[in-house]
PDB file of C-alpha atoms and ligand atoms in Angstrom:
ATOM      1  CA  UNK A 247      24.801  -3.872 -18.952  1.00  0.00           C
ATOM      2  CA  UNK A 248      22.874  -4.044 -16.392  1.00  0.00           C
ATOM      3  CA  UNK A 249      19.761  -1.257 -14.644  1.00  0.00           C
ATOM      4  CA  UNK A 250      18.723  -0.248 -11.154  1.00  0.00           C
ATOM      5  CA  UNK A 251      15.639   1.669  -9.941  1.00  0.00           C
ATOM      6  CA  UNK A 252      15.797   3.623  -6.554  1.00  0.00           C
ATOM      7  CA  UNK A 253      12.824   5.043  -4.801  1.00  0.00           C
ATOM      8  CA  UNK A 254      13.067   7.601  -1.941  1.00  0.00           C
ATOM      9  CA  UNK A 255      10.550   9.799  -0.023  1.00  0.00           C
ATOM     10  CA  UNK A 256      11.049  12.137   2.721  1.00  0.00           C
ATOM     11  CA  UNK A 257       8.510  14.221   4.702  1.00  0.00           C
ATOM     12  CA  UNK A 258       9.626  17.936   4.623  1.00  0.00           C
ATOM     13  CA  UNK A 259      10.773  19.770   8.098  1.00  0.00           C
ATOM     14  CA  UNK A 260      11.439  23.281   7.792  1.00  0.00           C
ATOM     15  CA  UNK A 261      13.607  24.064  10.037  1.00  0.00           C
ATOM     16  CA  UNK A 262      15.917  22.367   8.072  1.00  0.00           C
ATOM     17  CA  UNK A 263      17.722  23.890   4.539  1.00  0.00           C
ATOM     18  CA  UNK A 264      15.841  21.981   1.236  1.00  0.00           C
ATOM     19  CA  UNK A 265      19.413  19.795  -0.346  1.00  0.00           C
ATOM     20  CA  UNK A 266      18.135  18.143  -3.830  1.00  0.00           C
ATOM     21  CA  UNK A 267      20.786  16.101  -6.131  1.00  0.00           C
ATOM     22  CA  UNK A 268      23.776  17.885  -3.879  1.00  0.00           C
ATOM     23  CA  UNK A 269      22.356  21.054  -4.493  1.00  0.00           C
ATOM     24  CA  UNK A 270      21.399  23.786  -2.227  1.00  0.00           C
ATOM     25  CA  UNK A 271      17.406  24.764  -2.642  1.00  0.00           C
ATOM     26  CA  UNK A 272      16.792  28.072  -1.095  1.00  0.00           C
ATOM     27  CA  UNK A 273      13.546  29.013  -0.024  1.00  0.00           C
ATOM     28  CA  UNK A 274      11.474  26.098   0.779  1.00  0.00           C
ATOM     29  CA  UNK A 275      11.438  23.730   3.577  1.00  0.00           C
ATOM     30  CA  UNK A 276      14.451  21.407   3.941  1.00  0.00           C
ATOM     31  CA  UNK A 277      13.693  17.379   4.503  1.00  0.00           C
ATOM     32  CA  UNK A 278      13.788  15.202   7.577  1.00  0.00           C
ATOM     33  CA  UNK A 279      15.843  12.346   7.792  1.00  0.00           C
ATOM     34  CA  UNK A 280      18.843  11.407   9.404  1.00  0.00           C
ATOM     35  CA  UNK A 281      21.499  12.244   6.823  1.00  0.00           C
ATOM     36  CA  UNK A 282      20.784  16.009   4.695  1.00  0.00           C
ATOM     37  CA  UNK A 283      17.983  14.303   4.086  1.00  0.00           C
ATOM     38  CA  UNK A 284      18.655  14.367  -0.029  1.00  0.00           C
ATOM     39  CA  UNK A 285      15.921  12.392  -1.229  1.00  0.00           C
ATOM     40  CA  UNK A 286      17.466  12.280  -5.286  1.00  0.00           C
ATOM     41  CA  UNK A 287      20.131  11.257  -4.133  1.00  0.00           C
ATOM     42  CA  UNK A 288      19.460   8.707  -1.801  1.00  0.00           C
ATOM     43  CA  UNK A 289      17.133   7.122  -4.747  1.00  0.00           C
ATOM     44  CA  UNK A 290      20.209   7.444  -7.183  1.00  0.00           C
ATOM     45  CA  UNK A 291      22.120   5.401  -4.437  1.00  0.00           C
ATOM     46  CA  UNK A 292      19.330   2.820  -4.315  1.00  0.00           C
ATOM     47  CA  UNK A 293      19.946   2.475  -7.981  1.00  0.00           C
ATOM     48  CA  UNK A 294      23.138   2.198  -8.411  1.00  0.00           C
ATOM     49  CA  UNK A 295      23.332  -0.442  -5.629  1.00  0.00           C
ATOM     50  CA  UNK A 296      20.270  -2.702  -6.819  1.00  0.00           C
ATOM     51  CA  UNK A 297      21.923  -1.913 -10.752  1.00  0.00           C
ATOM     52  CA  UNK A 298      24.867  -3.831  -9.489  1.00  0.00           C
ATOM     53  CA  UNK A 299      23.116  -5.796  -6.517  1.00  0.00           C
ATOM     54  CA  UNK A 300      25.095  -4.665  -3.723  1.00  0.00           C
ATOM     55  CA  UNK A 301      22.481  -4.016  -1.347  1.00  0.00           C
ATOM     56  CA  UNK A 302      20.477  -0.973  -0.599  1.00  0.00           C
ATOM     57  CA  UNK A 303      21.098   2.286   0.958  1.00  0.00           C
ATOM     58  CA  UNK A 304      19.481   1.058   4.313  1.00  0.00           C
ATOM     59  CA  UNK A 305      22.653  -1.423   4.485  1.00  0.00           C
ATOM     60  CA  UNK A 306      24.922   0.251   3.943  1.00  0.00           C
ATOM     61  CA  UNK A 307      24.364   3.711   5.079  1.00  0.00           C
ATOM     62  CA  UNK A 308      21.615   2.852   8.607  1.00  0.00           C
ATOM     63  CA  UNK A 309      20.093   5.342   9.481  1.00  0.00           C
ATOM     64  CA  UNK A 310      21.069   4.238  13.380  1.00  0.00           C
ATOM     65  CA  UNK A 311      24.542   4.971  12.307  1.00  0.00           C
ATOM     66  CA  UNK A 312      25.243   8.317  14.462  1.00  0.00           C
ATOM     67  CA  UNK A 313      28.331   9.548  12.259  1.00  0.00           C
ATOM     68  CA  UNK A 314      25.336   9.797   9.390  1.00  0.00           C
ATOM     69  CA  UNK A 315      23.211  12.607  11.226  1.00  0.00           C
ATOM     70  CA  UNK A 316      23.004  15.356   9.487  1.00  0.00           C
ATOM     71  CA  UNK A 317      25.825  13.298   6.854  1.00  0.00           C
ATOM     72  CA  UNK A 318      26.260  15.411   2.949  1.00  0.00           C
ATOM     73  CA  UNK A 319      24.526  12.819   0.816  1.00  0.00           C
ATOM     74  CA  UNK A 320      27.685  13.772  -1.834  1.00  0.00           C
ATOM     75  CA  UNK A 321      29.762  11.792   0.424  1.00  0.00           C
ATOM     76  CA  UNK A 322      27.770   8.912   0.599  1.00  0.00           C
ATOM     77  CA  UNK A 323      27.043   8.932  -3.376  1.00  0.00           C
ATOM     78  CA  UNK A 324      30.534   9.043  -4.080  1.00  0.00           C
ATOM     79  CA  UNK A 325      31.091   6.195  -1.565  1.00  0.00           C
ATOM     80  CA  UNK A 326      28.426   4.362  -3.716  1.00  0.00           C
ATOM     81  CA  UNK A 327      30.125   4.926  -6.540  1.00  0.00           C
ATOM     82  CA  UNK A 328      33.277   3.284  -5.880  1.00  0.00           C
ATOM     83  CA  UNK A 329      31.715   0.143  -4.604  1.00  0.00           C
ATOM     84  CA  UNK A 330      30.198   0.214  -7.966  1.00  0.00           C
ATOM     85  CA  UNK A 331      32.975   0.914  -9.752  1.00  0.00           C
ATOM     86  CA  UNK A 332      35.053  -1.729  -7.447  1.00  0.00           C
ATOM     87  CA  UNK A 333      32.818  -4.376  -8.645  1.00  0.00           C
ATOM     88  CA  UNK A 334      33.950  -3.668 -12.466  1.00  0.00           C
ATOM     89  CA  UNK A 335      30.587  -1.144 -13.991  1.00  0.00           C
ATOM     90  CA  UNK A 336      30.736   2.515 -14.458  1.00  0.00           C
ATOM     91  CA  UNK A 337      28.063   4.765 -14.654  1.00  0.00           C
ATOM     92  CA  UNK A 338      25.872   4.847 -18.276  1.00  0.00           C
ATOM     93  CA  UNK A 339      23.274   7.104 -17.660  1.00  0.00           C
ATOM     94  CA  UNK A 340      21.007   8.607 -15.150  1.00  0.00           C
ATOM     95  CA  UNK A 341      17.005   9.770 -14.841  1.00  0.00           C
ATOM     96  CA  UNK A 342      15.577  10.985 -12.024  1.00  0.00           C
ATOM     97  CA  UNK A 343      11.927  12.587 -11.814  1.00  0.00           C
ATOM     98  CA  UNK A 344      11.288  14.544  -8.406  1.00  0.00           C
ATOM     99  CA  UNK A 345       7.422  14.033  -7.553  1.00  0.00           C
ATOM    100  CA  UNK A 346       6.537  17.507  -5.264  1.00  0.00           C
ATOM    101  CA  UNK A 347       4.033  19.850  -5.455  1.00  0.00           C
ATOM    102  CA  UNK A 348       6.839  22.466  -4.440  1.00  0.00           C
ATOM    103  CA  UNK A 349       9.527  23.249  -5.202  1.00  0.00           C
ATOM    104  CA  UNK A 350       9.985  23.853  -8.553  1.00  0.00           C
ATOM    105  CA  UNK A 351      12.819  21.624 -10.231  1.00  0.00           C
ATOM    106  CA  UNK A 352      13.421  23.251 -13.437  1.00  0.00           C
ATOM    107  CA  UNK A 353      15.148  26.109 -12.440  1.00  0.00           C
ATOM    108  CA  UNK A 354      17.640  24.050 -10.264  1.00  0.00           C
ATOM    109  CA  UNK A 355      17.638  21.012 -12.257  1.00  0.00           C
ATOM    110  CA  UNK A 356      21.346  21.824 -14.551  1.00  0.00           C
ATOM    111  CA  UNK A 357      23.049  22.678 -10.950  1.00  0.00           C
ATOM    112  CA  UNK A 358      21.567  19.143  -9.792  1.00  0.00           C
ATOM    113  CA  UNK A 359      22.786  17.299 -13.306  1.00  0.00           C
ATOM    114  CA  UNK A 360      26.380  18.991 -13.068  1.00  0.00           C
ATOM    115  CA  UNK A 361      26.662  18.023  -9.349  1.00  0.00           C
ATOM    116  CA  UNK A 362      25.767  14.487  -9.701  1.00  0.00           C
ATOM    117  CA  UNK A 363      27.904  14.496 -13.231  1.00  0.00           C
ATOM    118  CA  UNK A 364      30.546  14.413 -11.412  1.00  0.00           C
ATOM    119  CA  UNK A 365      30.473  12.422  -8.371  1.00  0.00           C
ATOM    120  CA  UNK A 366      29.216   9.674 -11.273  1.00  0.00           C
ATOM    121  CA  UNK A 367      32.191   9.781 -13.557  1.00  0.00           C
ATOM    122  CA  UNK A 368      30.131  10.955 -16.536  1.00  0.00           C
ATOM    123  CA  UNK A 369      28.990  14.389 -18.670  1.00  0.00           C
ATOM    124  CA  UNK A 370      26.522  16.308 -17.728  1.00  0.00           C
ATOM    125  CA  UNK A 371      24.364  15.388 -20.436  1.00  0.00           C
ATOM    126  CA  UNK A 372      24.259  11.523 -18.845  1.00  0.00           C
ATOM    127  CA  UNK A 373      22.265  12.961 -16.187  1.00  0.00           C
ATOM    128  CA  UNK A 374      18.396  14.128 -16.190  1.00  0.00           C
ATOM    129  CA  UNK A 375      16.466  15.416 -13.788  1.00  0.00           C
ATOM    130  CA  UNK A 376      12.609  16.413 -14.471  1.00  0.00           C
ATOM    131  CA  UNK A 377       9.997  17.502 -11.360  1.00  0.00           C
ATOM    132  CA  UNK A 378       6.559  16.655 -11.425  1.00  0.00           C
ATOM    133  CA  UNK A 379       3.620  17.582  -9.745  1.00  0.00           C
ATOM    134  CA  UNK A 380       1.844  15.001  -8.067  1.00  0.00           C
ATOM    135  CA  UNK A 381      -1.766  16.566  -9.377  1.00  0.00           C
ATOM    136  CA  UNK A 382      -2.710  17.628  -5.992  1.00  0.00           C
ATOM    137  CA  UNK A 383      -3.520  14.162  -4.959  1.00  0.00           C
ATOM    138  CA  UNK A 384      -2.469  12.212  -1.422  1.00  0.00           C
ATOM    139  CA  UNK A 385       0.190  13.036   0.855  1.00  0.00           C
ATOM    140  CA  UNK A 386       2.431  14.707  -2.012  1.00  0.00           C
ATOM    141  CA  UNK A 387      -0.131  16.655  -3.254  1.00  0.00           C
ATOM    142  CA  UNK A 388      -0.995  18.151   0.380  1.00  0.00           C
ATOM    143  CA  UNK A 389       3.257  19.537   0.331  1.00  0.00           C
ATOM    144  CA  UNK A 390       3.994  16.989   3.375  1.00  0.00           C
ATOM    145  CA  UNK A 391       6.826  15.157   1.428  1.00  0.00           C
ATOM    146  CA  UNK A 392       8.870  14.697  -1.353  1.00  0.00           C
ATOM    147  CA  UNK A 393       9.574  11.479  -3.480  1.00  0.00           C
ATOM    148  CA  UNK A 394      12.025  10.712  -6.240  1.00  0.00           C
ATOM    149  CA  UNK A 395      12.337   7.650  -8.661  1.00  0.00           C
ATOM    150  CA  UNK A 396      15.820   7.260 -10.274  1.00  0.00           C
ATOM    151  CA  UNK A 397      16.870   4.618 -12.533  1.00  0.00           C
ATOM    152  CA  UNK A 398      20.347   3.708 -13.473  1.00  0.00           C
ATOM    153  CA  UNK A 399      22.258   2.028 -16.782  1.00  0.00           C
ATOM    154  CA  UNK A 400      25.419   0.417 -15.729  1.00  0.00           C
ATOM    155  CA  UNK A 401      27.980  -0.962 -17.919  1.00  0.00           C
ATOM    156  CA  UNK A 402      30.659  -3.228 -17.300  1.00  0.00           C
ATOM    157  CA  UNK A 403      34.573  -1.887 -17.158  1.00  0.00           C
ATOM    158  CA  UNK A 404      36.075  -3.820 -19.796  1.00  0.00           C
ATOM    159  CA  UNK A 405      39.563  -1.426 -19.666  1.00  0.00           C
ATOM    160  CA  UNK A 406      40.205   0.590 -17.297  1.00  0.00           C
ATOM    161  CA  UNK A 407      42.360   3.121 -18.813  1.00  0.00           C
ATOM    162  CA  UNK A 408      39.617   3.984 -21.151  1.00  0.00           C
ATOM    163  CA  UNK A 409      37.511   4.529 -17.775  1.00  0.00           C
ATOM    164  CA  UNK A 410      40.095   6.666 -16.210  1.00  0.00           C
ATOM    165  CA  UNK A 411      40.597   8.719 -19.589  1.00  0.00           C
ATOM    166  CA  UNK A 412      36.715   9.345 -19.455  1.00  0.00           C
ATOM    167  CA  UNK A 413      37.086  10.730 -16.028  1.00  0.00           C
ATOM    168  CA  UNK A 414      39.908  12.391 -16.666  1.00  0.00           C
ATOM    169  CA  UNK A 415      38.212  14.319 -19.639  1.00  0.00           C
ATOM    170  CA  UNK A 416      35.077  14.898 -17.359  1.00  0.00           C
ATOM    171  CA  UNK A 417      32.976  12.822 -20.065  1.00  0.00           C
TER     172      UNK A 417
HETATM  173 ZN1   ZN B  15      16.416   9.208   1.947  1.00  0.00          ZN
END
């Protein structure tokens, strides 16, 4: 087995739409960046890379790539996950924590475990996601930004038809 921990932050643009975990948050400011600008899961990317030590999202997604603006962070996730899956691990488990002052992550938090569920290869239940508040303090705590930690638990393939029946069962 093996872990990775991903950081991202992005400063928050509002003329863009808010995208969090592959999931649509409607009414608050989107994020800037070059891609959707999905902060959770650009830090669940990070993870997954460093759990395997492939890199970093910077690598292998640059940001001076121009077929990347404005790119659905889904696509790139699941592209993560298949160079992690092509070196032999599959997906344990998943925790993210969203630091923000706003928006709330509760209510949208099941529609951002589901989404990433799948893209992973694992249940539901495999994936957390909490928010918290960053106590008013620095740049979070003035609303200019957004940052997420995620850490990952990897696990080697040892057969892959057991891996393919867990996908195939959604679990
Ligand atoms: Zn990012």
């Amino acid at each position: 087995m093996r872990i990775g921990l991903g950081y991202d932050s992005h400063p928050f643009d509002p003329s863009r739409p808010l995208r969090l975990g592959g999931v649509a948050v409607p009414g608050h400011a989107g994020l800037g960046g070059h891609s959707d600008g999905d902060a959770v899961l650009h830090a669940v990317i990070d993870a997954l890379l460093g759990a395997v030590g492939i890199g970093s999202i910077g690598d292998l997604f640059p940001d001076t790539d121009p077929e990347l603006a404005g790119a659905d962070s889904r696509v790139l996730l699941a592209d993560a996950v298949r160079r992690v899956e092509g070196e032999n691990y599959q997906v344990v488990n998943v925790d993210v924590t969203v630091v923000a002052e706003a928006p709330r992550i509760a209510p949208h938090a099941k529609a951002m475990s589901e989404t990433m569920a799948e893209t992973l290869h694992v249940a539901p239940g495999a994936v957390s996601v909490r928010g918290k508040s960053n106590e008013g303090l620095g740049w979070i705590g003035r609303g200019e930004g957004i940052a997420v930690l995620a850490v990952v638990l990897v696990d080697s393939i040892k057969d892959l038809d057991t891996l393919h029946a867990s996908i195939r069962s959604g679990g």
